[in-house]
């Protein structure tokens, strides 16, 4: 249990950050008294400086979360060895740089890894030995070098059966999307490769991902045919579905009324998430599209359009320079 002085310091961090001060973490803030600490969370503050090295020696940590701050420095190369019990690693929206530790796969209990919106460089390490990994978000960094082997980390992820969110957009990744993407987790509903240097075509197997709702491929060097197993749903159809459901509301029974109320609450939540004052904290467009698809599905009573029973309904995000045809 943390000492009284530590608790007071944490309260001071909260006070000063809410009043727009930048708080610098003291180098020796984490004494041996915190050796049983399980969760370290200082997200969405004005923390600056670097993470004191001693925090990475607390082997009891299961959660490390410092998102949306002004922290810089690197993650230690032995992070996976010194924090073997880690389940949550959230450092997104900071100024971290350097390599993503290769030892991260040693923390086999990891389920949520978000390193996005930083300045990490080098190759993305193999994460195939993380069977509980549900969220992997490392977009908006400087990873990759436009080479053919930049996507080699994808192959071990074929064995993951629980992955739900996968984002590596806005990096410098080269290579060709492999066919094994179609063997990814059937729970995967969001996949992002946009704003990279990926070439080739869209693998046919992506249509096997029956839960996929958002596929971001914009600003790459892709071309060829859109696989027939993928259905591209135009945003206008989303609006038509919702309007059609609302116009028929006079025939709703009690269950349908409940569905409508659920959807209205969801839409309000989306509006609030889009209206956060700080741009970095606002919900991203991919999540908005996915949530609106969910609302549409509830109102229309269906998840699938067209003739393919198991086809994934996707919002395929592309730009004019991508030479796709269907």
Short mmCIF file of N, CA and C in Angstrom, two decimals, residues 123-187:
data_model
loop_
_atom_site.label_atom_id
_atom_site.label_comp_id
_atom_site.label_asym_id
_atom_site.label_seq_id
_atom_site.Cartn_x
_atom_site.Cartn_y
_atom_site.Cartn_z
N UNK A 123 11.21 -1.74 -36.07
CA UNK A 123 10.27 -2.78 -36.46
C UNK A 123 9.28 -3.08 -35.34
N UNK A 124 8.11 -3.54 -35.73
CA UNK A 124 7.11 -3.98 -34.75
C UNK A 124 7.48 -5.40 -34.34
N UNK A 125 7.67 -5.64 -33.04
CA UNK A 125 8.11 -6.97 -32.60
C UNK A 125 7.02 -8.03 -32.76
N UNK A 126 7.43 -9.27 -32.72
CA UNK A 126 6.47 -10.38 -32.78
C UNK A 126 5.64 -10.41 -31.50
N UNK A 127 4.33 -10.54 -31.67
CA UNK A 127 3.42 -10.55 -30.52
C UNK A 127 2.57 -11.82 -30.50
N UNK A 128 3.03 -12.84 -31.20
CA UNK A 128 2.26 -14.07 -31.31
C UNK A 128 2.14 -14.85 -30.02
N UNK A 129 3.00 -14.55 -29.04
CA UNK A 129 2.96 -15.29 -27.78
C UNK A 129 2.09 -14.58 -26.74
N UNK A 130 1.20 -13.72 -27.21
CA UNK A 130 0.27 -13.02 -26.31
C UNK A 130 -1.14 -13.53 -26.60
N UNK A 131 -1.53 -14.67 -26.04
CA UNK A 131 -2.81 -15.30 -26.38
C UNK A 131 -4.03 -14.51 -25.93
N UNK A 132 -3.85 -13.58 -24.97
CA UNK A 132 -4.98 -12.81 -24.44
C UNK A 132 -5.11 -11.43 -25.07
N UNK A 133 -4.29 -11.14 -26.07
CA UNK A 133 -4.27 -9.80 -26.66
C UNK A 133 -5.57 -9.51 -27.40
N UNK A 134 -6.30 -8.50 -26.92
CA UNK A 134 -7.56 -8.11 -27.54
C UNK A 134 -7.45 -6.79 -28.31
N UNK A 135 -6.61 -5.90 -27.82
CA UNK A 135 -6.45 -4.59 -28.45
C UNK A 135 -4.98 -4.34 -28.71
N UNK A 136 -4.65 -4.06 -29.97
CA UNK A 136 -3.28 -3.67 -30.33
C UNK A 136 -3.38 -2.42 -31.19
N UNK A 137 -2.98 -1.30 -30.63
CA UNK A 137 -3.05 -0.02 -31.34
C UNK A 137 -1.69 0.66 -31.27
N UNK A 138 -1.02 0.75 -32.41
CA UNK A 138 0.29 1.40 -32.46
C UNK A 138 0.34 2.34 -33.66
N UNK A 139 -0.81 2.93 -33.97
CA UNK A 139 -0.88 3.85 -35.11
C UNK A 139 -0.23 5.20 -34.77
N UNK A 140 0.03 5.98 -35.80
CA UNK A 140 0.63 7.31 -35.67
C UNK A 140 1.95 7.28 -34.91
N UNK A 141 2.90 6.53 -35.47
CA UNK A 141 4.27 6.51 -34.99
C UNK A 141 5.19 6.61 -36.21
N UNK A 142 6.43 6.21 -36.07
CA UNK A 142 7.38 6.23 -37.18
C UNK A 142 7.94 4.82 -37.42
N UNK A 143 7.08 3.84 -37.28
CA UNK A 143 7.50 2.44 -37.37
C UNK A 143 7.61 1.99 -38.82
N UNK A 144 8.57 1.11 -39.08
CA UNK A 144 8.77 0.58 -40.42
C UNK A 144 9.66 1.48 -41.25
N UNK A 145 10.05 0.93 -42.41
CA UNK A 145 10.94 1.68 -43.31
C UNK A 145 10.56 1.49 -44.77
N UNK A 146 9.32 1.08 -45.01
CA UNK A 146 8.87 0.86 -46.38
C UNK A 146 9.41 -0.39 -47.02
N UNK A 147 9.98 -1.31 -46.21
CA UNK A 147 10.60 -2.53 -46.74
C UNK A 147 9.61 -3.70 -46.76
N UNK A 148 9.95 -4.73 -47.53
CA UNK A 148 9.07 -5.87 -47.70
C UNK A 148 8.78 -6.60 -46.40
N UNK A 149 9.74 -6.63 -45.47
CA UNK A 149 9.57 -7.41 -44.25
C UNK A 149 8.94 -6.62 -43.11
N UNK A 150 8.46 -5.41 -43.38
CA UNK A 150 7.86 -4.60 -42.32
C UNK A 150 6.62 -5.26 -41.71
N UNK A 151 5.94 -6.10 -42.48
CA UNK A 151 4.69 -6.71 -42.01
C UNK A 151 4.90 -8.15 -41.52
N UNK A 152 6.15 -8.53 -41.30
CA UNK A 152 6.43 -9.90 -40.85
C UNK A 152 5.83 -10.20 -39.49
N UNK A 153 5.57 -9.16 -38.70
CA UNK A 153 5.00 -9.36 -37.37
C UNK A 153 3.57 -9.88 -37.43
N UNK A 154 2.94 -9.79 -38.60
CA UNK A 154 1.55 -10.23 -38.73
C UNK A 154 1.39 -11.74 -38.62
N UNK A 155 2.37 -12.48 -39.09
CA UNK A 155 2.22 -13.94 -39.18
C UNK A 155 1.98 -14.62 -37.83
N UNK A 156 2.72 -14.29 -36.78
CA UNK A 156 2.44 -14.93 -35.49
C UNK A 156 1.06 -14.60 -34.93
N UNK A 157 0.48 -13.46 -35.33
CA UNK A 157 -0.85 -13.08 -34.82
C UNK A 157 -1.95 -13.95 -35.37
N UNK A 158 -1.64 -14.78 -36.36
CA UNK A 158 -2.62 -15.70 -36.93
C UNK A 158 -3.16 -16.65 -35.87
N UNK A 159 -2.36 -16.90 -34.84
CA UNK A 159 -2.75 -17.85 -33.79
C UNK A 159 -3.59 -17.22 -32.69
N UNK A 160 -3.75 -15.90 -32.74
CA UNK A 160 -4.55 -15.22 -31.71
C UNK A 160 -6.03 -15.36 -32.04
N UNK A 161 -6.83 -15.84 -31.09
CA UNK A 161 -8.25 -16.08 -31.33
C UNK A 161 -9.17 -15.07 -30.66
N UNK A 162 -8.60 -14.06 -29.97
CA UNK A 162 -9.44 -13.11 -29.23
C UNK A 162 -9.26 -11.67 -29.67
N UNK A 163 -8.36 -11.42 -30.62
CA UNK A 163 -8.07 -10.05 -31.04
C UNK A 163 -9.33 -9.36 -31.57
N UNK A 164 -9.59 -8.13 -31.09
CA UNK A 164 -10.77 -7.38 -31.48
C UNK A 164 -10.44 -6.09 -32.24
N UNK A 165 -9.37 -5.43 -31.84
CA UNK A 165 -8.98 -4.17 -32.47
C UNK A 165 -7.50 -4.25 -32.85
N UNK A 166 -7.21 -3.93 -34.11
CA UNK A 166 -5.84 -3.99 -34.61
C UNK A 166 -5.59 -2.74 -35.45
N UNK A 167 -4.66 -1.87 -35.01
CA UNK A 167 -4.41 -0.61 -35.70
C UNK A 167 -2.90 -0.36 -35.82
N UNK A 168 -2.44 -0.23 -37.05
CA UNK A 168 -1.04 0.12 -37.29
C UNK A 168 -0.95 1.24 -38.32
N UNK A 169 -1.99 2.02 -38.46
CA UNK A 169 -2.03 3.07 -39.46
C UNK A 169 -1.07 4.21 -39.16
N UNK A 170 -0.80 5.03 -40.19
CA UNK A 170 0.02 6.22 -40.07
C UNK A 170 1.41 5.92 -39.53
N UNK A 171 2.08 4.98 -40.19
CA UNK A 171 3.48 4.67 -39.92
C UNK A 171 4.23 4.68 -41.26
N UNK A 172 5.28 3.89 -41.38
CA UNK A 172 6.03 3.81 -42.64
C UNK A 172 6.14 2.35 -43.08
N UNK A 173 5.09 1.59 -42.87
CA UNK A 173 5.13 0.16 -43.14
C UNK A 173 5.02 -0.12 -44.64
N UNK A 174 5.92 -0.96 -45.13
CA UNK A 174 5.89 -1.38 -46.52
C UNK A 174 5.47 -2.83 -46.63
N UNK A 175 5.61 -3.39 -47.83
CA UNK A 175 5.28 -4.78 -48.02
C UNK A 175 3.88 -4.99 -48.59
N UNK A 176 3.46 -6.25 -48.58
CA UNK A 176 2.18 -6.66 -49.15
C UNK A 176 1.34 -7.30 -48.05
N UNK A 177 0.05 -7.01 -48.05
CA UNK A 177 -0.85 -7.62 -47.06
C UNK A 177 -0.91 -9.12 -47.31
N UNK A 178 -0.57 -9.94 -46.31
CA UNK A 178 -0.55 -11.40 -46.52
C UNK A 178 -1.94 -12.02 -46.48
N UNK A 179 -2.06 -13.17 -47.12
CA UNK A 179 -3.34 -13.89 -47.15
C UNK A 179 -3.78 -14.34 -45.76
N UNK A 180 -2.81 -14.51 -44.85
CA UNK A 180 -3.16 -15.03 -43.52
C UNK A 180 -4.02 -14.06 -42.73
N UNK A 181 -4.21 -12.83 -43.21
CA UNK A 181 -5.11 -11.91 -42.52
C UNK A 181 -6.50 -12.51 -42.38
N UNK A 182 -6.88 -13.34 -43.34
CA UNK A 182 -8.19 -13.98 -43.29
C UNK A 182 -8.31 -15.01 -42.18
N UNK A 183 -7.19 -15.37 -41.57
CA UNK A 183 -7.20 -16.34 -40.46
C UNK A 183 -7.14 -15.66 -39.10
N UNK A 184 -7.19 -14.34 -39.11
CA UNK A 184 -7.17 -13.62 -37.84
C UNK A 184 -8.44 -13.93 -37.04
N UNK A 185 -8.45 -13.45 -35.82
CA UNK A 185 -9.56 -13.72 -34.90
C UNK A 185 -10.91 -13.38 -35.51
N UNK A 186 -11.88 -14.26 -35.32
CA UNK A 186 -13.24 -14.00 -35.79
C UNK A 186 -13.92 -12.91 -34.95
N UNK A 187 -13.27 -12.49 -33.86
CA UNK A 187 -13.80 -11.39 -33.04
C UNK A 187 -13.32 -10.03 -33.52
#
